[in-house]
PDB file of C-alpha atoms in Angstrom:
ATOM      1  CA  MET A  60     -68.823   4.505 206.745  1.00  0.00           C
ATOM      2  CA  LEU A  61     -68.324   8.081 207.047  1.00  0.00           C
ATOM      3  CA  PRO A  62     -69.760  10.044 210.077  1.00  0.00           C
ATOM      4  CA  TYR A  63     -71.839  12.622 208.247  1.00  0.00           C
ATOM      5  CA  GLY A  64     -74.561  12.591 207.326  1.00  0.00           C
ATOM      6  CA  THR A  65     -74.832  15.235 205.045  1.00  0.00           C
ATOM      7  CA  ILE A  66     -72.489  17.246 202.646  1.00  0.00           C
ATOM      8  CA  SER A  67     -72.999  19.964 204.365  1.00  0.00           C
ATOM      9  CA  GLU A  68     -71.644  18.616 207.338  1.00  0.00           C
ATOM     10  CA  ALA A  69     -68.843  16.866 206.166  1.00  0.00           C
ATOM     11  CA  ALA A  70     -67.499  20.471 204.778  1.00  0.00           C
ATOM     12  CA  ALA A  71     -68.259  22.150 208.547  1.00  0.00           C
ATOM     13  CA  ALA A  72     -65.722  19.123 209.712  1.00  0.00           C
ATOM     14  CA  LEU A  73     -63.071  19.951 206.907  1.00  0.00           C
ATOM     15  CA  GLY A  74     -63.660  23.864 207.109  1.00  0.00           C
ATOM     16  CA  ARG A  75     -64.026  23.812 203.919  1.00  0.00           C
ATOM     17  CA  ASN A  76     -66.740  22.933 200.527  1.00  0.00           C
ATOM     18  CA  LEU A  77     -65.501  19.685 199.472  1.00  0.00           C
ATOM     19  CA  THR A  78     -64.120  18.940 196.333  1.00  0.00           C
ATOM     20  CA  ALA A  79     -65.533  17.294 193.530  1.00  0.00           C
ATOM     21  CA  GLY A  80     -63.574  14.195 194.382  1.00  0.00           C
ATOM     22  CA  GLU A  81     -65.244  14.415 197.488  1.00  0.00           C
ATOM     23  CA  THR A  82     -68.212  14.692 196.431  1.00  0.00           C
ATOM     24  CA  LEU A  83     -67.930  11.849 194.245  1.00  0.00           C
ATOM     25  CA  TRP A  84     -66.602   9.916 197.257  1.00  0.00           C
ATOM     26  CA  PHE A  85     -69.015  10.907 199.227  1.00  0.00           C
ATOM     27  CA  ARG A  86     -72.116  10.395 198.040  1.00  0.00           C
ATOM     28  CA  TYR A  87     -70.651   6.123 196.874  1.00  0.00           C
ATOM     29  CA  THR A  88     -69.083   5.657 201.161  1.00  0.00           C
ATOM     30  CA  ALA A  89     -71.312   7.748 202.953  1.00  0.00           C
ATOM     31  CA  THR A  90     -74.116   4.535 203.875  1.00  0.00           C
ATOM     32  CA  VAL A  91     -71.640   2.122 202.954  1.00  0.00           C
ATOM     33  CA  PRO A  92     -69.775  -0.179 205.432  1.00  0.00           C
ATOM     34  CA  ASP A  93     -65.822   0.117 205.567  1.00  0.00           C
ATOM     35  CA  TYR A  94     -65.224  -3.595 204.812  1.00  0.00           C
ATOM     36  CA  HIS A  95     -67.806  -3.383 201.954  1.00  0.00           C
ATOM     37  CA  ILE A  96     -65.243  -0.262 200.449  1.00  0.00           C
ATOM     38  CA  TYR A  97     -61.951  -3.215 201.044  1.00  0.00           C
ATOM     39  CA  TYR A  98     -64.385  -6.468 199.109  1.00  0.00           C
ATOM     40  CA  ILE A  99     -64.153  -3.968 196.326  1.00  0.00           C
ATOM     41  CA  ASN A 100     -60.578  -5.262 196.096  1.00  0.00           C
ATOM     42  CA  ILE A 101     -61.757  -8.158 194.886  1.00  0.00           C
ATOM     43  CA  ALA A 102     -63.728  -7.870 191.734  1.00  0.00           C
ATOM     44  CA  PHE A 103     -60.336  -4.791 191.183  1.00  0.00           C
ATOM     45  CA  LEU A 104     -58.539  -7.667 190.554  1.00  0.00           C
ATOM     46  CA  PHE A 105     -60.218  -9.792 188.172  1.00  0.00           C
ATOM     47  CA  ILE A 106     -61.405  -7.430 186.653  1.00  0.00           C
ATOM     48  CA  ILE A 107     -58.104  -6.376 185.676  1.00  0.00           C
ATOM     49  CA  PHE A 108     -56.495  -9.491 184.891  1.00  0.00           C
ATOM     50  CA  THR A 109     -59.471 -10.581 182.617  1.00  0.00           C
ATOM     51  CA  LEU A 110     -58.929  -7.829 180.658  1.00  0.00           C
ATOM     52  CA  ILE A 111     -55.700  -6.236 181.067  1.00  0.00           C
ATOM     53  CA  PRO A 112     -53.740  -9.673 178.720  1.00  0.00           C
ATOM     54  CA  LEU A 113     -56.420  -9.623 176.977  1.00  0.00           C
ATOM     55  CA  PRO A 114     -55.745  -6.956 173.624  1.00  0.00           C
ATOM     56  CA  VAL A 115     -52.542  -8.687 173.623  1.00  0.00           C
ATOM     57  CA  ALA A 116     -53.640 -12.172 173.399  1.00  0.00           C
ATOM     58  CA  LEU A 117     -56.436 -11.331 170.616  1.00  0.00           C
ATOM     59  CA  VAL A 118     -54.264 -10.240 169.056  1.00  0.00           C
ATOM     60  CA  GLU A 119     -51.906 -12.823 169.577  1.00  0.00           C
ATOM     61  CA  LEU A 120     -54.237 -15.210 168.752  1.00  0.00           C
ATOM     62  CA  CYS A 121     -55.262 -13.839 165.626  1.00  0.00           C
ATOM     63  CA  PHE A 122     -52.913 -11.467 163.799  1.00  0.00           C
ATOM     64  CA  PRO A 123     -49.964 -12.303 164.697  1.00  0.00           C
ATOM     65  CA  SER A 124     -47.487 -10.849 161.856  1.00  0.00           C
ATOM     66  CA  LEU A 125     -49.064  -7.344 163.717  1.00  0.00           C
ATOM     67  CA  ILE A 126     -47.292  -7.734 166.375  1.00  0.00           C
ATOM     68  CA  SER A 127     -44.404 -10.348 165.580  1.00  0.00           C
ATOM     69  CA  ARG A 128     -41.680  -7.914 166.095  1.00  0.00           C
ATOM     70  CA  PHE A 129     -41.876  -7.017 169.453  1.00  0.00           C
ATOM     71  CA  LYS A 130     -42.681 -11.352 170.702  1.00  0.00           C
ATOM     72  CA  LEU A 131     -39.533 -11.752 173.169  1.00  0.00           C
ATOM     73  CA  GLN A 132     -39.822 -16.155 172.333  1.00  0.00           C
ATOM     74  CA  PRO A 133     -40.817 -15.333 168.168  1.00  0.00           C
ATOM     75  CA  LYS A 134     -40.072 -19.745 168.595  1.00  0.00           C
ATOM     76  CA  ILE A 135     -43.270 -20.208 169.996  1.00  0.00           C
ATOM     77  CA  HIS A 136     -46.872 -20.357 169.446  1.00  0.00           C
ATOM     78  CA  LEU A 137     -49.866 -21.078 171.732  1.00  0.00           C
ATOM     79  CA  SER A 138     -52.815 -22.189 171.538  1.00  0.00           C
ATOM     80  CA  PRO A 139     -56.117 -20.457 172.552  1.00  0.00           C
ATOM     81  CA  SER A 140     -56.477 -23.757 174.380  1.00  0.00           C
ATOM     82  CA  SER A 141     -53.676 -23.040 176.398  1.00  0.00           C
ATOM     83  CA  PHE A 142     -54.874 -19.530 177.271  1.00  0.00           C
ATOM     84  CA  LEU A 143     -57.776 -20.459 177.972  1.00  0.00           C
ATOM     85  CA  ARG A 144     -56.333 -23.588 180.555  1.00  0.00           C
ATOM     86  CA  CYS A 145     -53.898 -20.799 182.491  1.00  0.00           C
ATOM     87  CA  TYR A 146     -56.702 -18.359 182.271  1.00  0.00           C
ATOM     88  CA  LEU A 147     -58.988 -21.002 184.075  1.00  0.00           C
ATOM     89  CA  SER A 148     -56.457 -22.481 186.429  1.00  0.00           C
ATOM     90  CA  VAL A 149     -55.545 -18.622 187.409  1.00  0.00           C
ATOM     91  CA  VAL A 150     -59.888 -18.249 188.357  1.00  0.00           C
ATOM     92  CA  ARG A 151     -59.916 -21.372 190.354  1.00  0.00           C
ATOM     93  CA  VAL A 152     -56.992 -19.983 192.972  1.00  0.00           C
ATOM     94  CA  PHE A 153     -58.331 -17.000 192.537  1.00  0.00           C
ATOM     95  CA  ILE A 154     -61.252 -18.647 193.814  1.00  0.00           C
ATOM     96  CA  LEU A 155     -59.911 -20.715 196.659  1.00  0.00           C
ATOM     97  CA  ALA A 156     -57.037 -18.683 197.516  1.00  0.00           C
ATOM     98  CA  VAL A 157     -56.574 -14.989 196.548  1.00  0.00           C
ATOM     99  CA  GLY A 158     -60.595 -14.186 197.280  1.00  0.00           C
ATOM    100  CA  PRO A 159     -60.389 -15.719 200.956  1.00  0.00           C
ATOM    101  CA  LEU A 160     -57.465 -14.262 201.614  1.00  0.00           C
ATOM    102  CA  GLN A 161     -58.691 -10.719 200.604  1.00  0.00           C
ATOM    103  CA  VAL A 162     -62.007 -11.400 203.501  1.00  0.00           C
ATOM    104  CA  LEU A 163     -60.040 -12.660 205.704  1.00  0.00           C
ATOM    105  CA  SER A 164     -57.397  -9.381 205.705  1.00  0.00           C
ATOM    106  CA  TYR A 165     -59.647  -6.750 206.216  1.00  0.00           C
ATOM    107  CA  PRO A 166     -59.238  -7.044 209.617  1.00  0.00           C
ATOM    108  CA  SER A 167     -55.730  -5.826 209.286  1.00  0.00           C
ATOM    109  CA  VAL A 168     -56.352  -3.188 206.904  1.00  0.00           C
ATOM    110  CA  LYS A 169     -58.550  -1.475 209.823  1.00  0.00           C
ATOM    111  CA  LEU A 170     -56.111  -1.811 212.309  1.00  0.00           C
ATOM    112  CA  VAL A 171     -52.771  -0.781 210.636  1.00  0.00           C
ATOM    113  CA  GLY A 172     -55.183   2.675 209.553  1.00  0.00           C
ATOM    114  CA  ILE A 173     -55.639   2.854 205.789  1.00  0.00           C
ATOM    115  CA  ARG A 174     -58.853   4.789 205.730  1.00  0.00           C
ATOM    116  CA  THR A 175     -61.981   5.952 203.841  1.00  0.00           C
ATOM    117  CA  GLY A 176     -63.341   8.908 205.080  1.00  0.00           C
ATOM    118  CA  LEU A 177     -62.309  12.046 204.224  1.00  0.00           C
ATOM    119  CA  PRO A 178     -60.082  14.268 203.696  1.00  0.00           C
ATOM    120  CA  LEU A 179     -59.247  12.443 200.074  1.00  0.00           C
ATOM    121  CA  PRO A 180     -55.429  11.896 199.363  1.00  0.00           C
ATOM    122  CA  SER A 181     -53.646  14.747 197.502  1.00  0.00           C
ATOM    123  CA  LEU A 182     -51.873  13.204 193.920  1.00  0.00           C
ATOM    124  CA  TRP A 183     -47.999  14.409 196.467  1.00  0.00           C
ATOM    125  CA  GLU A 184     -50.152  11.819 198.943  1.00  0.00           C
ATOM    126  CA  ILE A 185     -50.593   8.853 196.708  1.00  0.00           C
ATOM    127  CA  GLY A 186     -47.620   9.265 194.411  1.00  0.00           C
ATOM    128  CA  SER A 187     -44.679   9.012 197.799  1.00  0.00           C
ATOM    129  CA  GLN A 188     -46.927   6.562 198.753  1.00  0.00           C
ATOM    130  CA  LEU A 189     -47.097   4.323 195.774  1.00  0.00           C
ATOM    131  CA  LEU A 190     -42.889   4.264 195.346  1.00  0.00           C
ATOM    132  CA  VAL A 191     -42.802   2.993 199.052  1.00  0.00           C
ATOM    133  CA  TYR A 192     -44.725   0.199 198.288  1.00  0.00           C
ATOM    134  CA  PHE A 193     -43.369  -0.504 195.222  1.00  0.00           C
ATOM    135  CA  LEU A 194     -40.172  -0.601 196.878  1.00  0.00           C
ATOM    136  CA  ILE A 195     -41.128  -2.503 199.562  1.00  0.00           C
ATOM    137  CA  GLU A 196     -42.424  -5.193 197.548  1.00  0.00           C
ATOM    138  CA  ASP A 197     -39.911  -5.290 195.227  1.00  0.00           C
ATOM    139  CA  TYR A 198     -36.996  -6.684 198.273  1.00  0.00           C
ATOM    140  CA  GLY A 199     -39.555  -8.498 200.179  1.00  0.00           C
ATOM    141  CA  ASN A 200     -40.571 -10.184 196.168  1.00  0.00           C
ATOM    142  CA  TYR A 201     -37.179 -10.989 195.656  1.00  0.00           C
ATOM    143  CA  TRP A 202     -35.561 -12.613 198.171  1.00  0.00           C
ATOM    144  CA  ILE A 203     -38.690 -14.070 199.155  1.00  0.00           C
ATOM    145  CA  HIS A 204     -39.149 -15.633 194.729  1.00  0.00           C
ATOM    146  CA  ARG A 205     -34.745 -16.616 194.956  1.00  0.00           C
ATOM    147  CA  ALA A 206     -35.478 -18.657 197.865  1.00  0.00           C
ATOM    148  CA  LEU A 207     -39.099 -19.965 195.145  1.00  0.00           C
ATOM    149  CA  HIS A 208     -35.312 -21.458 193.530  1.00  0.00           C
ATOM    150  CA  HIS A 209     -34.169 -23.511 195.537  1.00  0.00           C
ATOM    151  CA  GLY A 210     -35.021 -27.173 196.755  1.00  0.00           C
ATOM    152  CA  TRP A 211     -38.219 -28.161 197.915  1.00  0.00           C
ATOM    153  CA  GLY A 212     -39.629 -24.302 197.155  1.00  0.00           C
ATOM    154  CA  TYR A 213     -39.048 -25.497 193.131  1.00  0.00           C
ATOM    155  CA  GLU A 214     -40.260 -28.491 193.024  1.00  0.00           C
ATOM    156  CA  LYS A 215     -43.091 -28.825 195.422  1.00  0.00           C
ATOM    157  CA  ILE A 216     -44.283 -24.838 194.588  1.00  0.00           C
ATOM    158  CA  HIS A 217     -42.552 -22.340 191.788  1.00  0.00           C
ATOM    159  CA  LYS A 218     -42.256 -24.636 189.379  1.00  0.00           C
ATOM    160  CA  VAL A 219     -46.109 -24.118 188.248  1.00  0.00           C
ATOM    161  CA  HIS A 220     -45.210 -20.771 188.178  1.00  0.00           C
ATOM    162  CA  HIS A 221     -42.869 -21.872 184.825  1.00  0.00           C
ATOM    163  CA  GLU A 222     -44.491 -24.020 183.457  1.00  0.00           C
ATOM    164  CA  TYR A 223     -45.041 -20.553 180.980  1.00  0.00           C
ATOM    165  CA  THR A 224     -41.166 -20.454 179.813  1.00  0.00           C
ATOM    166  CA  ALA A 225     -42.376 -17.802 177.572  1.00  0.00           C
ATOM    167  CA  PRO A 226     -44.850 -16.290 179.613  1.00  0.00           C
ATOM    168  CA  ILE A 227     -47.967 -14.531 178.491  1.00  0.00           C
ATOM    169  CA  GLY A 228     -50.550 -11.903 180.197  1.00  0.00           C
ATOM    170  CA  PHE A 229     -52.577 -14.278 181.691  1.00  0.00           C
ATOM    171  CA  ALA A 230     -49.607 -16.252 183.487  1.00  0.00           C
ATOM    172  CA  ALA A 231     -48.650 -13.512 185.309  1.00  0.00           C
ATOM    173  CA  PRO A 232     -50.423 -14.652 188.576  1.00  0.00           C
ATOM    174  CA  TYR A 233     -50.803 -18.689 187.266  1.00  0.00           C
ATOM    175  CA  ALA A 234     -48.447 -20.350 190.469  1.00  0.00           C
ATOM    176  CA  HIS A 235     -50.107 -22.506 193.309  1.00  0.00           C
ATOM    177  CA  TRP A 236     -51.637 -21.699 195.510  1.00  0.00           C
ATOM    178  CA  ALA A 237     -49.093 -21.587 198.457  1.00  0.00           C
ATOM    179  CA  GLU A 238     -46.718 -19.255 195.811  1.00  0.00           C
ATOM    180  CA  VAL A 239     -50.476 -16.762 195.548  1.00  0.00           C
ATOM    181  CA  LEU A 240     -50.501 -16.063 199.465  1.00  0.00           C
ATOM    182  CA  VAL A 241     -46.536 -16.035 200.662  1.00  0.00           C
ATOM    183  CA  LEU A 242     -46.102 -13.831 196.657  1.00  0.00           C
ATOM    184  CA  GLY A 243     -48.779 -12.014 198.652  1.00  0.00           C
ATOM    185  CA  ILE A 244     -47.096 -10.456 201.737  1.00  0.00           C
ATOM    186  CA  PRO A 245     -44.785  -8.104 200.047  1.00  0.00           C
ATOM    187  CA  SER A 246     -47.322  -6.198 198.918  1.00  0.00           C
ATOM    188  CA  PHE A 247     -49.323  -5.796 202.670  1.00  0.00           C
ATOM    189  CA  VAL A 248     -46.054  -5.294 204.284  1.00  0.00           C
ATOM    190  CA  GLY A 249     -45.840  -0.574 202.147  1.00  0.00           C
ATOM    191  CA  PRO A 250     -49.423   0.024 203.594  1.00  0.00           C
ATOM    192  CA  ALA A 251     -49.223  -1.321 206.853  1.00  0.00           C
ATOM    193  CA  LEU A 252     -45.254   0.463 206.667  1.00  0.00           C
ATOM    194  CA  VAL A 253     -47.107   3.717 205.673  1.00  0.00           C
ATOM    195  CA  PRO A 254     -50.669   3.686 205.682  1.00  0.00           C
ATOM    196  CA  GLY A 255     -52.844   6.194 203.421  1.00  0.00           C
ATOM    197  CA  HIS A 256     -56.477   6.321 202.550  1.00  0.00           C
ATOM    198  CA  MET A 257     -58.682   3.140 200.857  1.00  0.00           C
ATOM    199  CA  ILE A 258     -58.188   4.581 197.409  1.00  0.00           C
ATOM    200  CA  THR A 259     -54.047   4.369 197.602  1.00  0.00           C
ATOM    201  CA  PHE A 260     -54.660   1.309 198.494  1.00  0.00           C
ATOM    202  CA  TRP A 261     -56.837   0.354 195.301  1.00  0.00           C
ATOM    203  CA  LEU A 262     -54.529   2.017 193.301  1.00  0.00           C
ATOM    204  CA  TRP A 263     -51.557   0.135 194.512  1.00  0.00           C
ATOM    205  CA  ILE A 264     -52.857  -3.084 194.319  1.00  0.00           C
ATOM    206  CA  ALA A 265     -54.235  -2.291 190.264  1.00  0.00           C
ATOM    207  CA  LEU A 266     -51.272  -1.034 189.027  1.00  0.00           C
ATOM    208  CA  ARG A 267     -49.205  -4.659 190.688  1.00  0.00           C
ATOM    209  CA  GLN A 268     -51.586  -5.947 188.722  1.00  0.00           C
ATOM    210  CA  MET A 269     -51.250  -4.517 186.009  1.00  0.00           C
ATOM    211  CA  GLU A 270     -47.135  -4.068 185.715  1.00  0.00           C
ATOM    212  CA  ALA A 271     -47.162  -8.196 186.554  1.00  0.00           C
ATOM    213  CA  ILE A 272     -48.966  -8.764 183.609  1.00  0.00           C
ATOM    214  CA  GLU A 273     -47.155  -6.475 181.426  1.00  0.00           C
ATOM    215  CA  THR A 274     -43.526  -7.960 182.342  1.00  0.00           C
ATOM    216  CA  HIS A 275     -44.852 -11.670 181.444  1.00  0.00           C
ATOM    217  CA  SER A 276     -47.126 -10.356 178.116  1.00  0.00           C
ATOM    218  CA  GLY A 277     -43.661 -11.674 176.738  1.00  0.00           C
ATOM    219  CA  TYR A 278     -43.482  -8.534 174.370  1.00  0.00           C
ATOM    220  CA  ASP A 279     -41.225  -6.036 174.836  1.00  0.00           C
ATOM    221  CA  PHE A 280     -43.101  -2.909 172.803  1.00  0.00           C
ATOM    222  CA  PRO A 281     -40.353   0.002 172.623  1.00  0.00           C
ATOM    223  CA  PHE A 282     -43.801   2.708 172.812  1.00  0.00           C
ATOM    224  CA  ALA A 283     -44.474   1.578 176.830  1.00  0.00           C
ATOM    225  CA  PRO A 284     -44.270   3.776 178.622  1.00  0.00           C
ATOM    226  CA  THR A 285     -42.714   2.126 181.874  1.00  0.00           C
ATOM    227  CA  LYS A 286     -39.910   1.893 180.160  1.00  0.00           C
ATOM    228  CA  LEU A 287     -39.326   5.970 181.079  1.00  0.00           C
ATOM    229  CA  ILE A 288     -39.387   4.082 184.643  1.00  0.00           C
ATOM    230  CA  PRO A 289     -36.152   4.559 185.734  1.00  0.00           C
ATOM    231  CA  PHE A 290     -34.718   1.122 187.195  1.00  0.00           C
ATOM    232  CA  TYR A 291     -37.452  -0.932 185.341  1.00  0.00           C
ATOM    233  CA  GLY A 292     -37.268  -4.088 184.451  1.00  0.00           C
ATOM    234  CA  GLY A 293     -39.784  -4.580 181.956  1.00  0.00           C
ATOM    235  CA  ALA A 294     -40.673  -7.897 180.248  1.00  0.00           C
ATOM    236  CA  GLU A 295     -36.916  -8.765 178.476  1.00  0.00           C
ATOM    237  CA  TYR A 296     -35.422  -8.575 181.817  1.00  0.00           C
ATOM    238  CA  HIS A 297     -38.178 -11.139 183.237  1.00  0.00           C
ATOM    239  CA  ASP A 298     -38.458 -12.575 180.427  1.00  0.00           C
ATOM    240  CA  TYR A 299     -35.232 -13.994 180.432  1.00  0.00           C
ATOM    241  CA  HIS A 300     -36.211 -15.645 183.777  1.00  0.00           C
ATOM    242  CA  HIS A 301     -38.839 -17.451 182.415  1.00  0.00           C
ATOM    243  CA  TYR A 302     -36.738 -18.629 179.481  1.00  0.00           C
ATOM    244  CA  VAL A 303     -33.686 -20.321 181.676  1.00  0.00           C
ATOM    245  CA  GLY A 304     -36.376 -21.808 183.972  1.00  0.00           C
ATOM    246  CA  GLY A 305     -35.700 -23.838 186.816  1.00  0.00           C
ATOM    247  CA  GLN A 306     -32.412 -23.616 186.593  1.00  0.00           C
ATOM    248  CA  SER A 307     -32.147 -20.138 186.910  1.00  0.00           C
ATOM    249  CA  GLN A 308     -30.237 -17.917 189.096  1.00  0.00           C
ATOM    250  CA  SER A 309     -30.633 -14.691 187.193  1.00  0.00           C
ATOM    251  CA  ASN A 310     -33.128 -11.547 187.490  1.00  0.00           C
ATOM    252  CA  PHE A 311     -35.612 -12.220 190.280  1.00  0.00           C
ATOM    253  CA  ALA A 312     -36.614  -8.844 191.197  1.00  0.00           C
ATOM    254  CA  SER A 313     -40.229  -8.612 190.399  1.00  0.00           C
ATOM    255  CA  VAL A 314     -40.240  -4.383 189.641  1.00  0.00           C
ATOM    256  CA  PHE A 315     -37.128  -2.702 188.684  1.00  0.00           C
ATOM    257  CA  THR A 316     -33.336  -4.432 189.055  1.00  0.00           C
ATOM    258  CA  TYR A 317     -31.656  -3.155 191.459  1.00  0.00           C
ATOM    259  CA  CYS A 318     -31.680  -5.749 193.640  1.00  0.00           C
ATOM    260  CA  ASP A 319     -30.484  -8.116 191.015  1.00  0.00           C
ATOM    261  CA  TYR A 320     -27.803  -5.951 190.627  1.00  0.00           C
ATOM    262  CA  ILE A 321     -26.473  -4.623 193.545  1.00  0.00           C
ATOM    263  CA  TYR A 322     -26.756  -8.864 194.829  1.00  0.00           C
ATOM    264  CA  GLY A 323     -24.832  -9.353 191.349  1.00  0.00           C
ATOM    265  CA  THR A 324     -28.364 -12.448 190.195  1.00  0.00           C
ATOM    266  CA  ASP A 325     -28.704 -10.595 186.553  1.00  0.00           C
ATOM    267  CA  LYS A 326     -25.302 -11.395 185.402  1.00  0.00           C
ATOM    268  CA  GLY A 327     -26.573 -14.463 183.716  1.00  0.00           C
ATOM    269  CA  TYR A 328     -28.643 -12.166 181.567  1.00  0.00           C
ATOM    270  CA  ARG A 329     -25.785  -8.662 181.500  1.00  0.00           C
ATOM    271  CA  TYR A 330     -23.715 -11.826 179.616  1.00  0.00           C
ATOM    272  CA  GLN A 331     -26.303 -12.726 176.787  1.00  0.00           C
ATOM    273  CA  LYS A 332     -26.809  -9.482 176.187  1.00  0.00           C
ATOM    274  CA  ALA A 333     -23.772  -8.000 175.720  1.00  0.00           C
ATOM    275  CA  HIS A 334     -22.617 -11.725 173.763  1.00  0.00           C
ATOM    276  CA  LEU A 335     -25.783 -10.759 171.681  1.00  0.00           C
ATOM    277  CA  THR A 336     -25.075  -6.709 170.579  1.00  0.00           C
ATOM    278  CA  LYS A 337     -21.338  -8.200 169.961  1.00  0.00           C
ATOM    279  CA  LEU A 338     -23.282 -11.121 167.091  1.00  0.00           C
ATOM    280  CA  ARG A 339     -25.476  -8.573 165.769  1.00  0.00           C
ATOM    281  CA  GLU A 340     -22.058  -6.090 165.239  1.00  0.00           C
ATOM    282  CA  LYS A 341     -20.845  -8.795 163.565  1.00  0.00           C
ATOM    283  CA  TRP A 342     -23.160  -9.418 161.181  1.00  0.00           C
ATOM    284  CA  ARG A 343     -23.560  -6.262 161.084  1.00  0.00           C
ATOM    285  CA  THR A 344     -19.553  -5.741 159.538  1.00  0.00           C
ATOM    286  CA  GLU A 345     -20.653  -8.444 157.722  1.00  0.00           C
ATOM    287  CA  ASP A 346     -23.351  -7.095 155.650  1.00  0.00           C
ATOM    288  CA  GLN A 347     -25.189  -9.929 156.288  1.00  0.00           C
ATOM    289  CA  ASN A 348     -28.588 -10.006 153.747  1.00  0.00           C
ATOM    290  CA  GLY A 349     -31.191 -10.392 155.838  1.00  0.00           C
ATOM    291  CA  ASP A 350     -32.203 -13.814 155.698  1.00  0.00           C
ATOM    292  CA  SER A 351     -30.374 -15.030 158.586  1.00  0.00           C
ATOM    293  CA  LYS A 352     -32.318 -13.663 162.451  1.00  0.00           C
ATOM    294  CA  LEU A 353     -31.187 -14.032 165.517  1.00  0.00           C
ATOM    295  CA  ASN A 354     -32.851 -16.728 167.653  1.00  0.00           C
ATOM    296  CA  GLN A 355     -33.175 -16.780 171.378  1.00  0.00           C
ATOM    297  CA  ASN A 356     -29.920 -18.924 171.909  1.00  0.00           C
ATOM    298  CA  GLY A 357     -27.882 -15.757 169.675  1.00  0.00           C
ATOM    299  CA  LYS A 358     -27.570 -18.681 167.009  1.00  0.00           C
ATOM    300  CA  HIS A 359     -28.153 -18.334 163.550  1.00  0.00           C
ATOM    301  CA  ASP A 360     -32.276 -19.962 162.579  1.00  0.00           C
TER     302      ASP A 360
END
């Protein structure tokens, strides 16, 4: 809740007139308790999870030929009931784990200093903090994810997420409730170390969820704007991890590729990429007539 009764009081405290964005923020938050503002994250997560994967899912189910050339595992086609089962499973975990986690974490958010007042952050502040959050989360997620691929951690927890060997957008948060909670920790480390405005926190939660949905989409769209981000993994990179399955010791990173490269856990992926490139070049020089296509194992269909 803002400590100003009117816009003129807020302007006097700032020593300048409010911007258009700050005026909207004032009107929205002037009489709203801070915990209400924070809990909107729950609605954001649910709306993003529901709507962002929906267009690709509908096209895949209704008009698959339109995007079939971008599908990473073209031999696998899920039924509408499989999509629905995945969605409802995530909704259940959302209600039982994510929602309560958001509610209980509010005191921590206040403790680390995430603010809701004026002035609003600049674009430079938002951008620099988001970059820090992505880098910190990516590094922490890498090691937790890698640990979950060993022994008890995989068999009892992470195996649930790997039920989808050909992932779909709705399967991004499809996981054991314990994994949802544990992998949520790195998402809060960045904002805790470099606290900013609640708007930045909202953007962080939204963008991270959207990124996870993209990497689990099962499609590698060449026109995706994320292709312009240096060291970004993307759908093809993470799809390999799901394709290999429980035995995978490759491509653990959630967003970028530098951790896998530094620690040598992208060798299987790079080997397959090189192998497929050589096969394509060989077949091209042999003037194949196009009847033979690559499947996911790099063999002829």
